[in-house]
PDB file of C-alpha atoms in Angstrom:
ATOM      1  CA  MET A  23      13.156  18.946  33.883  1.00 73.00           C
ATOM      2  CA  ASN A  24      11.935  20.903  30.881  1.00 83.00           C
ATOM      3  CA  TYR A  25      11.752  18.449  27.979  1.00 88.00           C
ATOM      4  CA  THR A  26       9.006  18.562  25.417  1.00 92.00           C
ATOM      5  CA  LEU A  27       6.683  15.949  23.780  1.00 92.00           C
ATOM      6  CA  HIS A  28       8.572  16.595  20.577  1.00 93.00           C
ATOM      7  CA  GLN A  29      11.817  15.556  22.186  1.00 94.00           C
ATOM      8  CA  LEU A  30      10.280  12.540  23.824  1.00 95.00           C
ATOM      9  CA  ASN A  31       8.913  11.411  20.425  1.00 93.00           C
ATOM     10  CA  ILE A  32      12.293  11.954  18.770  1.00 95.00           C
ATOM     11  CA  PHE A  33      14.177  10.068  21.462  1.00 95.00           C
ATOM     12  CA  LEU A  34      11.602   7.226  21.394  1.00 94.00           C
ATOM     13  CA  GLU A  35      12.187   6.810  17.660  1.00 93.00           C
ATOM     14  CA  ILE A  36      15.986   6.948  18.091  1.00 95.00           C
ATOM     15  CA  SER A  37      15.747   4.155  20.739  1.00 94.00           C
ATOM     16  CA  ARG A  38      13.973   1.986  18.067  1.00 91.00           C
ATOM     17  CA  THR A  39      16.172   2.760  15.039  1.00 91.00           C
ATOM     18  CA  LYS A  40      19.534   3.490  16.700  1.00 93.00           C
ATOM     19  CA  SER A  41      20.057   5.901  13.878  1.00 93.00           C
ATOM     20  CA  ILE A  42      19.811   9.656  13.492  1.00 93.00           C
ATOM     21  CA  THR A  43      19.375   9.288   9.744  1.00 91.00           C
ATOM     22  CA  GLN A  44      16.520   6.731   9.945  1.00 90.00           C
ATOM     23  CA  THR A  45      14.809   8.784  12.661  1.00 92.00           C
ATOM     24  CA  ALA A  46      15.001  11.864  10.551  1.00 90.00           C
ATOM     25  CA  GLU A  47      13.447  10.097   7.595  1.00 87.00           C
ATOM     26  CA  LYS A  48      10.791   8.446   9.711  1.00 84.00           C
ATOM     27  CA  LEU A  49       9.630  11.687  11.326  1.00 88.00           C
ATOM     28  CA  PHE A  50      10.171  13.842   8.238  1.00 84.00           C
ATOM     29  CA  LEU A  51      12.867  15.959   9.867  1.00 88.00           C
ATOM     30  CA  THR A  52      16.384  16.951   8.915  1.00 91.00           C
ATOM     31  CA  GLN A  53      19.271  15.115  10.520  1.00 91.00           C
ATOM     32  CA  PRO A  54      20.641  18.334  12.124  1.00 92.00           C
ATOM     33  CA  ALA A  55      17.218  18.957  13.681  1.00 93.00           C
ATOM     34  CA  VAL A  56      17.150  15.484  15.147  1.00 94.00           C
ATOM     35  CA  SER A  57      20.691  15.847  16.476  1.00 94.00           C
ATOM     36  CA  ILE A  58      19.945  19.177  18.105  1.00 95.00           C
ATOM     37  CA  GLN A  59      16.758  17.874  19.810  1.00 95.00           C
ATOM     38  CA  LEU A  60      18.678  14.792  21.056  1.00 95.00           C
ATOM     39  CA  LYS A  61      21.350  17.096  22.499  1.00 94.00           C
ATOM     40  CA  LYS A  62      18.781  19.266  24.258  1.00 94.00           C
ATOM     41  CA  PHE A  63      17.041  16.189  25.587  1.00 95.00           C
ATOM     42  CA  GLN A  64      20.295  14.735  26.850  1.00 95.00           C
ATOM     43  CA  GLU A  65      21.018  17.961  28.738  1.00 94.00           C
ATOM     44  CA  GLN A  66      18.070  17.237  30.995  1.00 93.00           C
ATOM     45  CA  PHE A  67      19.835  14.229  32.459  1.00 95.00           C
ATOM     46  CA  SER A  68      23.113  13.739  34.238  1.00 93.00           C
ATOM     47  CA  ILE A  69      23.381  10.097  32.988  1.00 95.00           C
ATOM     48  CA  PRO A  70      24.045   9.314  29.288  1.00 95.00           C
ATOM     49  CA  LEU A  71      21.149   8.176  27.149  1.00 95.00           C
ATOM     50  CA  THR A  72      23.218   7.125  24.198  1.00 95.00           C
ATOM     51  CA  GLU A  73      26.812   6.372  23.378  1.00 95.00           C
ATOM     52  CA  LEU A  74      28.617   6.450  20.034  1.00 90.00           C
ATOM     53  CA  VAL A  75      31.078   3.564  19.385  1.00 91.00           C
ATOM     54  CA  GLY A  76      32.796   4.173  16.081  1.00 87.00           C
ATOM     55  CA  ARG A  77      29.996   5.326  13.855  1.00 86.00           C
ATOM     56  CA  GLN A  78      27.310   3.240  15.550  1.00 91.00           C
ATOM     57  CA  LEU A  79      24.835   4.828  17.977  1.00 93.00           C
ATOM     58  CA  TYR A  80      23.913   2.685  21.014  1.00 95.00           C
ATOM     59  CA  ILE A  81      21.243   3.244  23.656  1.00 95.00           C
ATOM     60  CA  THR A  82      22.402   2.858  27.203  1.00 95.00           C
ATOM     61  CA  ASP A  83      20.401   0.965  29.776  1.00 95.00           C
ATOM     62  CA  PHE A  84      19.262   4.180  31.297  1.00 96.00           C
ATOM     63  CA  GLY A  85      18.326   5.370  27.805  1.00 95.00           C
ATOM     64  CA  TYR A  86      16.029   2.366  27.426  1.00 95.00           C
ATOM     65  CA  GLU A  87      14.293   3.138  30.715  1.00 95.00           C
ATOM     66  CA  ILE A  88      13.708   6.714  29.573  1.00 95.00           C
ATOM     67  CA  ALA A  89      12.372   5.448  26.186  1.00 94.00           C
ATOM     68  CA  ALA A  90       9.918   3.224  27.951  1.00 94.00           C
ATOM     69  CA  ALA A  91       8.745   6.046  30.009  1.00 94.00           C
ATOM     70  CA  ALA A  92       8.465   8.272  26.956  1.00 93.00           C
ATOM     71  CA  SER A  93       6.351   5.662  25.178  1.00 91.00           C
ATOM     72  CA  LYS A  94       3.911   5.552  28.182  1.00 91.00           C
ATOM     73  CA  ILE A  95       3.741   9.438  28.200  1.00 92.00           C
ATOM     74  CA  ILE A  96       3.072   9.647  24.453  1.00 87.00           C
ATOM     75  CA  ASN A  97       0.345   6.991  24.691  1.00 81.00           C
ATOM     76  CA  GLU A  98      -1.294   8.835  27.537  1.00 85.00           C
ATOM     77  CA  VAL A  99      -1.243  12.096  25.493  1.00 84.00           C
ATOM     78  CA  HIS A 100      -2.858  10.219  22.614  1.00 75.00           C
ATOM     79  CA  ALA A 101      -5.528   8.865  25.021  1.00 74.00           C
ATOM     80  CA  ILE A 102      -6.227  12.375  26.267  1.00 79.00           C
ATOM     81  CA  ASN A 103      -6.684  13.604  22.643  1.00 73.00           C
ATOM     82  CA  TYR A 104      -9.059  10.688  21.910  1.00 64.00           C
ATOM     83  CA  LYS A 105     -11.100  11.288  25.031  1.00 72.00           C
ATOM     84  CA  THR A 106     -11.299  15.092  24.156  1.00 74.00           C
ATOM     85  CA  LEU A 107     -12.537  14.274  20.722  1.00 65.00           C
ATOM     86  CA  ALA A 108     -15.028  11.712  22.057  1.00 61.00           C
ATOM     87  CA  HIS A 109     -16.422  14.184  24.559  1.00 62.00           C
ATOM     88  CA  ALA A 110     -16.919  16.626  21.666  1.00 65.00           C
ATOM     89  CA  GLY A 111     -18.957  14.029  19.897  1.00 64.00           C
ATOM     90  CA  LYS A 112     -16.256  13.077  17.405  1.00 75.00           C
ATOM     91  CA  LEU A 113     -15.333   9.502  16.547  1.00 80.00           C
ATOM     92  CA  THR A 114     -11.914   8.324  17.600  1.00 80.00           C
ATOM     93  CA  GLY A 115      -9.841   5.196  17.474  1.00 84.00           C
ATOM     94  CA  LYS A 116      -7.582   3.359  15.016  1.00 88.00           C
ATOM     95  CA  LEU A 117      -8.440   1.785  11.657  1.00 93.00           C
ATOM     96  CA  LYS A 118      -6.171  -0.911  10.357  1.00 94.00           C
ATOM     97  CA  ILE A 119      -6.207  -1.940   6.719  1.00 96.00           C
ATOM     98  CA  SER A 120      -3.960  -4.254   4.612  1.00 94.00           C
ATOM     99  CA  VAL A 121      -3.882  -3.574   0.875  1.00 93.00           C
ATOM    100  CA  ALA A 122      -2.685  -5.743  -1.980  1.00 88.00           C
ATOM    101  CA  SER A 123       0.123  -3.717  -3.608  1.00 86.00           C
ATOM    102  CA  THR A 124      -1.809  -2.432  -6.660  1.00 88.00           C
ATOM    103  CA  GLY A 125      -4.518  -1.415  -4.351  1.00 91.00           C
ATOM    104  CA  LYS A 126      -2.482   1.589  -3.378  1.00 91.00           C
ATOM    105  CA  TYR A 127      -3.854   3.286  -6.485  1.00 92.00           C
ATOM    106  CA  VAL A 128      -7.389   2.534  -5.266  1.00 93.00           C
ATOM    107  CA  MET A 129      -7.736   2.576  -1.517  1.00 94.00           C
ATOM    108  CA  PRO A 130      -6.673   6.158  -0.679  1.00 94.00           C
ATOM    109  CA  TYR A 131      -9.725   7.456  -2.606  1.00 95.00           C
ATOM    110  CA  PHE A 132     -12.071   5.432  -0.378  1.00 95.00           C
ATOM    111  CA  LEU A 133     -10.368   6.678   2.681  1.00 95.00           C
ATOM    112  CA  SER A 134      -9.860  10.411   2.136  1.00 94.00           C
ATOM    113  CA  GLY A 135     -13.477  11.539   2.655  1.00 93.00           C
ATOM    114  CA  PHE A 136     -13.909   9.281   5.681  1.00 93.00           C
ATOM    115  CA  LEU A 137     -10.862  10.615   7.378  1.00 93.00           C
ATOM    116  CA  GLN A 138     -11.877  14.131   6.708  1.00 92.00           C
ATOM    117  CA  GLN A 139     -15.171  13.471   8.353  1.00 89.00           C
ATOM    118  CA  HIS A 140     -13.489  11.816  11.394  1.00 89.00           C
ATOM    119  CA  PRO A 141     -10.163  13.564  12.115  1.00 87.00           C
ATOM    120  CA  GLY A 142      -9.865  11.743  15.473  1.00 85.00           C
ATOM    121  CA  ILE A 143      -9.222   8.396  13.677  1.00 90.00           C
ATOM    122  CA  ASP A 144      -5.765   7.170  13.129  1.00 89.00           C
ATOM    123  CA  LEU A 145      -5.115   5.035   9.970  1.00 93.00           C
ATOM    124  CA  VAL A 146      -2.633   2.203   9.773  1.00 91.00           C
ATOM    125  CA  MET A 147      -2.404   0.893   6.172  1.00 92.00           C
ATOM    126  CA  ASP A 148      -0.003  -1.851   5.157  1.00 91.00           C
ATOM    127  CA  VAL A 149       0.696  -2.259   1.436  1.00 89.00           C
ATOM    128  CA  THR A 150       2.002  -5.647   0.543  1.00 87.00           C
ATOM    129  CA  ASN A 151       1.436  -8.610  -1.739  1.00 87.00           C
ATOM    130  CA  LYS A 152      -1.684 -10.824  -1.668  1.00 87.00           C
ATOM    131  CA  THR A 153      -0.232 -13.625   0.356  1.00 88.00           C
ATOM    132  CA  LYS A 154       0.772 -11.252   3.250  1.00 90.00           C
ATOM    133  CA  VAL A 155      -2.563  -9.452   3.026  1.00 92.00           C
ATOM    134  CA  VAL A 156      -4.393 -12.824   3.559  1.00 91.00           C
ATOM    135  CA  ARG A 157      -2.046 -13.705   6.360  1.00 91.00           C
ATOM    136  CA  SER A 158      -2.794 -10.416   8.247  1.00 91.00           C
ATOM    137  CA  MET A 159      -6.464 -11.299   8.048  1.00 91.00           C
ATOM    138  CA  GLU A 160      -5.991 -14.832   9.177  1.00 90.00           C
ATOM    139  CA  LEU A 161      -4.115 -13.497  12.231  1.00 90.00           C
ATOM    140  CA  ASN A 162      -6.805 -10.948  12.973  1.00 91.00           C
ATOM    141  CA  GLN A 163      -4.236  -8.156  12.649  1.00 91.00           C
ATOM    142  CA  VAL A 164      -6.436  -5.811  10.546  1.00 94.00           C
ATOM    143  CA  ASP A 165     -10.097  -4.560  10.377  1.00 95.00           C
ATOM    144  CA  PHE A 166     -10.364  -4.699   6.562  1.00 96.00           C
ATOM    145  CA  SER A 167      -8.355  -5.767   3.521  1.00 95.00           C
ATOM    146  CA  LEU A 168      -8.514  -4.736  -0.115  1.00 95.00           C
ATOM    147  CA  VAL A 169      -7.945  -7.663  -2.524  1.00 93.00           C
ATOM    148  CA  SER A 170      -8.589  -8.407  -6.168  1.00 90.00           C
ATOM    149  CA  THR A 171      -9.087 -12.195  -5.595  1.00 87.00           C
ATOM    150  CA  LEU A 172     -10.967 -13.622  -2.705  1.00 87.00           C
ATOM    151  CA  PRO A 173      -8.881 -15.751  -0.393  1.00 86.00           C
ATOM    152  CA  GLU A 174      -9.928 -19.364   0.218  1.00 82.00           C
ATOM    153  CA  LYS A 175     -10.747 -21.071   3.583  1.00 82.00           C
ATOM    154  CA  LEU A 176     -11.826 -17.786   5.271  1.00 87.00           C
ATOM    155  CA  SER A 177     -15.380 -16.915   6.173  1.00 91.00           C
ATOM    156  CA  LEU A 178     -15.579 -13.435   4.887  1.00 93.00           C
ATOM    157  CA  HIS A 179     -17.979 -10.558   4.191  1.00 94.00           C
ATOM    158  CA  SER A 180     -17.118  -8.816   0.871  1.00 93.00           C
ATOM    159  CA  ILE A 181     -18.010  -5.521  -0.599  1.00 94.00           C
ATOM    160  CA  LYS A 182     -17.452  -5.273  -4.401  1.00 93.00           C
ATOM    161  CA  LEU A 183     -15.951  -1.976  -5.359  1.00 92.00           C
ATOM    162  CA  MET A 184     -14.826  -1.899  -9.023  1.00 92.00           C
ATOM    163  CA  PRO A 185     -13.258  -4.015 -11.798  1.00 90.00           C
ATOM    164  CA  ASN A 186      -9.431  -4.583 -11.893  1.00 92.00           C
ATOM    165  CA  GLN A 187      -8.397  -5.015 -15.480  1.00 92.00           C
ATOM    166  CA  LEU A 188      -4.976  -6.313 -16.525  1.00 93.00           C
ATOM    167  CA  TYR A 189      -3.503  -5.667 -19.933  1.00 92.00           C
ATOM    168  CA  LEU A 190      -0.303  -6.618 -21.818  1.00 91.00           C
ATOM    169  CA  VAL A 191       1.844  -3.401 -21.849  1.00 93.00           C
ATOM    170  CA  GLY A 192       5.194  -2.417 -23.471  1.00 92.00           C
ATOM    171  CA  ASN A 193       6.936   0.842 -24.109  1.00 92.00           C
ATOM    172  CA  GLN A 194       6.314   2.950 -27.131  1.00 89.00           C
ATOM    173  CA  GLN A 195       9.134   1.275 -29.169  1.00 88.00           C
ATOM    174  CA  ILE A 196       7.611  -2.241 -28.963  1.00 83.00           C
ATOM    175  CA  GLU A 197       5.958  -3.521 -32.083  1.00 80.00           C
ATOM    176  CA  ILE A 198       3.921  -6.761 -31.922  1.00 76.00           C
ATOM    177  CA  ASP A 199       1.673  -8.528 -34.464  1.00 70.00           C
ATOM    178  CA  SER A 200      -1.520  -8.798 -32.549  1.00 64.00           C
ATOM    179  CA  ASN A 201      -3.058 -11.014 -35.201  1.00 69.00           C
ATOM    180  CA  ALA A 202      -0.375 -13.691 -34.745  1.00 66.00           C
ATOM    181  CA  PRO A 203      -0.803 -16.516 -32.126  1.00 67.00           C
ATOM    182  CA  LEU A 204       0.427 -15.553 -28.686  1.00 66.00           C
ATOM    183  CA  LYS A 205       3.470 -17.844 -28.875  1.00 68.00           C
ATOM    184  CA  GLU A 206       4.650 -16.226 -32.119  1.00 71.00           C
ATOM    185  CA  SER A 207       3.910 -12.638 -31.153  1.00 69.00           C
ATOM    186  CA  LEU A 208       5.730 -12.836 -27.810  1.00 74.00           C
ATOM    187  CA  LYS A 209       8.533 -15.253 -28.413  1.00 74.00           C
ATOM    188  CA  ALA A 210      11.064 -12.520 -29.164  1.00 76.00           C
ATOM    189  CA  HIS A 211      10.263 -10.623 -25.992  1.00 82.00           C
ATOM    190  CA  THR A 212      11.174 -11.010 -22.322  1.00 87.00           C
ATOM    191  CA  LEU A 213       8.208 -11.168 -19.967  1.00 90.00           C
ATOM    192  CA  ILE A 214       8.463  -9.314 -16.690  1.00 93.00           C
ATOM    193  CA  HIS A 215       6.681 -10.997 -13.778  1.00 92.00           C
ATOM    194  CA  ARG A 216       5.795  -9.963 -10.183  1.00 90.00           C
ATOM    195  CA  GLU A 217       7.099 -12.149  -7.305  1.00 88.00           C
ATOM    196  CA  PRO A 218       5.251 -15.358  -6.256  1.00 87.00           C
ATOM    197  CA  GLY A 219       2.418 -14.512  -3.904  1.00 84.00           C
ATOM    198  CA  SER A 220       1.321 -11.490  -5.912  1.00 87.00           C
ATOM    199  CA  ALA A 221      -2.281 -11.574  -7.295  1.00 87.00           C
ATOM    200  CA  THR A 222      -0.979  -9.959 -10.556  1.00 89.00           C
ATOM    201  CA  ARG A 223       1.561 -12.725 -10.861  1.00 89.00           C
ATOM    202  CA  ASP A 224      -1.156 -15.354 -10.297  1.00 89.00           C
ATOM    203  CA  ALA A 225      -3.366 -13.916 -12.927  1.00 89.00           C
ATOM    204  CA  MET A 226      -0.462 -13.597 -15.417  1.00 89.00           C
ATOM    205  CA  ASP A 227       0.587 -17.264 -14.760  1.00 89.00           C
ATOM    206  CA  ILE A 228      -3.012 -18.491 -15.319  1.00 89.00           C
ATOM    207  CA  PHE A 229      -3.340 -16.592 -18.598  1.00 88.00           C
ATOM    208  CA  LEU A 230      -0.079 -17.965 -20.002  1.00 86.00           C
ATOM    209  CA  LYS A 231      -0.933 -21.464 -18.888  1.00 87.00           C
ATOM    210  CA  GLN A 232      -4.359 -21.183 -20.534  1.00 86.00           C
ATOM    211  CA  HIS A 233      -2.596 -20.280 -23.768  1.00 81.00           C
ATOM    212  CA  ASP A 234      -0.001 -23.030 -23.341  1.00 80.00           C
ATOM    213  CA  TYR A 235       2.723 -20.388 -23.399  1.00 78.00           C
ATOM    214  CA  ILE A 236       6.018 -21.469 -21.979  1.00 72.00           C
ATOM    215  CA  VAL A 237       8.168 -18.533 -20.837  1.00 71.00           C
ATOM    216  CA  ALA A 238      11.650 -18.837 -22.236  1.00 66.00           C
ATOM    217  CA  LYS A 239      13.092 -15.774 -20.720  1.00 70.00           C
ATOM    218  CA  LYS A 240      11.684 -13.699 -17.803  1.00 78.00           C
ATOM    219  CA  LEU A 241      12.500 -11.068 -15.190  1.00 89.00           C
ATOM    220  CA  GLU A 242      10.981 -11.283 -11.660  1.00 90.00           C
ATOM    221  CA  LEU A 243      10.520  -8.054  -9.728  1.00 91.00           C
ATOM    222  CA  THR A 244       8.911  -7.469  -6.374  1.00 84.00           C
ATOM    223  CA  SER A 245       6.628  -4.474  -6.969  1.00 85.00           C
ATOM    224  CA  ASN A 246       4.310  -3.031  -9.602  1.00 85.00           C
ATOM    225  CA  GLU A 247       6.390   0.212  -9.642  1.00 89.00           C
ATOM    226  CA  ALA A 248       9.547  -1.809 -10.366  1.00 91.00           C
ATOM    227  CA  VAL A 249       7.828  -3.751 -13.231  1.00 92.00           C
ATOM    228  CA  LYS A 250       6.479  -0.513 -14.602  1.00 93.00           C
ATOM    229  CA  GLN A 251       9.862   1.174 -14.727  1.00 93.00           C
ATOM    230  CA  ALA A 252      11.450  -1.952 -16.305  1.00 94.00           C
ATOM    231  CA  VAL A 253       8.837  -1.949 -19.058  1.00 94.00           C
ATOM    232  CA  ILE A 254       9.291   1.701 -19.726  1.00 94.00           C
ATOM    233  CA  ALA A 255      13.083   1.124 -19.935  1.00 94.00           C
ATOM    234  CA  GLY A 256      12.487  -1.528 -22.594  1.00 92.00           C
ATOM    235  CA  LEU A 257      13.522  -4.540 -20.518  1.00 92.00           C
ATOM    236  CA  GLY A 258      10.453  -6.440 -21.654  1.00 90.00           C
ATOM    237  CA  LEU A 259       6.694  -6.713 -21.618  1.00 91.00           C
ATOM    238  CA  SER A 260       4.297  -7.329 -18.771  1.00 93.00           C
ATOM    239  CA  ILE A 261       0.697  -7.897 -17.849  1.00 92.00           C
ATOM    240  CA  MET A 262      -0.218  -5.028 -15.621  1.00 92.00           C
ATOM    241  CA  PRO A 263      -3.289  -3.574 -13.912  1.00 92.00           C
ATOM    242  CA  LEU A 264      -4.773  -0.606 -15.816  1.00 93.00           C
ATOM    243  CA  ILE A 265      -5.307   1.241 -12.507  1.00 91.00           C
ATOM    244  CA  GLY A 266      -1.567   1.628 -11.968  1.00 91.00           C
ATOM    245  CA  ILE A 267      -0.533   2.940 -15.432  1.00 92.00           C
ATOM    246  CA  LYS A 268      -2.840   5.823 -16.077  1.00 90.00           C
ATOM    247  CA  ASN A 269      -0.160   8.516 -16.074  1.00 90.00           C
ATOM    248  CA  GLU A 270       2.245   6.476 -18.125  1.00 92.00           C
ATOM    249  CA  LEU A 271      -0.335   5.821 -20.805  1.00 90.00           C
ATOM    250  CA  GLN A 272      -1.329   9.482 -20.933  1.00 89.00           C
ATOM    251  CA  ASN A 273       2.327  10.453 -21.131  1.00 91.00           C
ATOM    252  CA  ARG A 274       2.971   7.912 -23.850  1.00 92.00           C
ATOM    253  CA  GLU A 275       5.618   6.088 -21.839  1.00 94.00           C
ATOM    254  CA  LEU A 276       3.611   2.876 -22.100  1.00 93.00           C
ATOM    255  CA  GLN A 277       1.219   1.429 -24.606  1.00 91.00           C
ATOM    256  CA  ILE A 278      -1.429  -1.318 -24.317  1.00 90.00           C
ATOM    257  CA  ILE A 279      -0.739  -4.179 -26.709  1.00 87.00           C
ATOM    258  CA  PRO A 280      -3.991  -5.719 -27.937  1.00 84.00           C
ATOM    259  CA  ILE A 281      -3.784  -9.552 -27.436  1.00 80.00           C
ATOM    260  CA  GLN A 282      -6.678 -12.026 -27.760  1.00 78.00           C
ATOM    261  CA  GLY A 283      -7.890 -13.059 -24.274  1.00 82.00           C
ATOM    262  CA  LEU A 284      -6.973  -9.740 -22.591  1.00 86.00           C
ATOM    263  CA  PRO A 285      -7.832  -7.846 -20.491  1.00 90.00           C
ATOM    264  CA  ILE A 286      -8.037 -10.209 -17.530  1.00 91.00           C
ATOM    265  CA  THR A 287     -10.779  -8.852 -15.298  1.00 91.00           C
ATOM    266  CA  THR A 288     -10.981  -9.410 -11.561  1.00 90.00           C
ATOM    267  CA  GLN A 289     -12.815  -7.329  -8.895  1.00 92.00           C
ATOM    268  CA  TRP A 290     -11.467  -5.066  -6.193  1.00 94.00           C
ATOM    269  CA  ARG A 291     -13.232  -5.999  -2.978  1.00 94.00           C
ATOM    270  CA  ILE A 292     -13.041  -4.844   0.615  1.00 95.00           C
ATOM    271  CA  ILE A 293     -13.199  -7.900   2.815  1.00 95.00           C
ATOM    272  CA  TYR A 294     -13.502  -8.502   6.594  1.00 95.00           C
ATOM    273  CA  ARG A 295     -13.926 -11.636   8.646  1.00 93.00           C
ATOM    274  CA  LYS A 296     -17.562 -12.610   9.521  1.00 92.00           C
ATOM    275  CA  ALA A 297     -16.427 -13.339  13.081  1.00 89.00           C
ATOM    276  CA  LYS A 298     -14.755  -9.932  13.440  1.00 89.00           C
ATOM    277  CA  LYS A 299     -16.039  -7.678  16.141  1.00 88.00           C
ATOM    278  CA  LEU A 300     -15.677  -4.347  14.527  1.00 88.00           C
ATOM    279  CA  SER A 301     -14.552  -1.305  16.494  1.00 87.00           C
ATOM    280  CA  PRO A 302     -16.716   1.889  16.355  1.00 87.00           C
ATOM    281  CA  ALA A 303     -14.125   3.245  13.949  1.00 89.00           C
ATOM    282  CA  ALA A 304     -14.253   0.174  11.714  1.00 91.00           C
ATOM    283  CA  GLN A 305     -18.098   0.138  11.858  1.00 90.00           C
ATOM    284  CA  ALA A 306     -18.275   3.758  10.764  1.00 90.00           C
ATOM    285  CA  PHE A 307     -15.873   3.101   7.835  1.00 94.00           C
ATOM    286  CA  LEU A 308     -17.978   0.133   6.717  1.00 92.00           C
ATOM    287  CA  GLU A 309     -21.105   2.320   6.744  1.00 91.00           C
ATOM    288  CA  PHE A 310     -19.195   5.032   4.868  1.00 93.00           C
ATOM    289  CA  ILE A 311     -18.114   2.551   2.137  1.00 94.00           C
ATOM    290  CA  GLU A 312     -21.507   1.098   1.677  1.00 92.00           C
ATOM    291  CA  LEU A 313     -23.063   4.503   1.345  1.00 92.00           C
ATOM    292  CA  GLU A 314     -20.386   6.357  -0.704  1.00 93.00           C
ATOM    293  CA  HIS A 315     -18.488   3.789  -2.738  1.00 92.00           C
ATOM    294  CA  LYS A 316     -20.582   4.162  -5.897  1.00 92.00           C
ATOM    295  CA  GLU A 317     -20.245   7.948  -5.981  1.00 94.00           C
ATOM    296  CA  ILE A 318     -16.440   7.663  -5.323  1.00 94.00           C
ATOM    297  CA  ILE A 319     -16.124   5.395  -8.275  1.00 92.00           C
ATOM    298  CA  VAL A 320     -17.974   7.709 -10.644  1.00 91.00           C
ATOM    299  CA  ASN A 321     -16.087  10.723  -9.422  1.00 92.00           C
ATOM    300  CA  LYS A 322     -12.554   9.217  -9.271  1.00 91.00           C
ATOM    301  CA  PHE A 323     -12.492   6.219 -11.656  1.00 91.00           C
ATOM    302  CA  ALA A 324     -14.677   7.067 -14.593  1.00 87.00           C
ATOM    303  CA  TRP A 325     -11.555   7.181 -16.766  1.00 86.00           C
ATOM    304  CA  ILE A 326     -11.118   3.425 -16.456  1.00 84.00           C
ATOM    305  CA  LYS A 327     -14.542   2.737 -18.046  1.00 75.00           C
ATOM    306  CA  ASP A 328     -13.944   5.273 -20.768  1.00 69.00           C
ATOM    307  CA  TYR A 329     -10.401   3.992 -21.477  1.00 66.00           C
ATOM    308  CA  ALA A 330     -11.581   0.341 -21.569  1.00 60.00           C
ATOM    309  CA  LYS A 331     -14.254   1.222 -24.143  1.00 55.00           C
ATOM    310  CA  ALA A 332     -11.764   3.079 -26.318  1.00 49.00           C
ATOM    311  CA  ASP A 333      -9.263   0.240 -26.125  1.00 53.00           C
ATOM    312  CA  LYS A 334     -11.799  -2.400 -26.950  1.00 51.00           C
ATOM    313  CA  ASN A 335     -12.214  -0.735 -30.403  1.00 42.00           C
ATOM    314  CA  LYS A 336      -8.621  -1.660 -31.255  1.00 45.00           C
ATOM    315  CA  PHE A 337      -9.339  -5.444 -31.322  1.00 36.00           C
TER     316      PHE A 337
END
């Protein structure tokens, strides 16, 4: 036998996806590269690992046994790497974080310095909507979550990071009388919403209800990126977090439309359960955030404060 860890890793992923294409995408390889490595790996065995029926790839029973063995070998190699780093005085382990979808514009900046300091730590970050973020914390599946509204009925520690401001936005062709009542100024326009369970959707619904605005026509999309592209294309208006539209504002693809009562301001917070027993990796990240978060905000997010001041003068 002369197979490599690279081949074991590729075959393990093939056993999970049953697809050369998906395996290539997951491992950032080309399809021919995956096919060649699968062929070389198969040559090590006299019993087939896979079979092709029509255009569908199937894993044989023997193939699944080899995949299970490959998983154990790869896990042992990771363990060796962790132990090596630990003996060298370097922190190791896994950090699990769930992030409300707009938080993807925030969280990487609070992770990059920490991960550079501790290269032995593996990061697992799930970006989803608020409801699923809260659920992952309820089930104790993550160490930390990044949210803009605090979940109810959970006993939590909370670290306040920075404001999350939501504005009414449209493309550059939209013209609205900001002095007219909300119902009058928006009645001719479609409003684009996030899906139920999104914190942005909740904030938008509360704002419209407070102003007794009944939506006559709306679109509902399942990500901030989809909403942003729809607004740029002229499909309607939306209330969106400022943090996610910096480039589009600078490139003049979007504009903030001044409306009384906006921006809506919430707070980005890192939360974790009070009963959570933090791993050494999680404890180190907590200490890093408490020590460094103010400097990170000044260095990476000063533009938000400056932009908010400039925009306030338009009202």
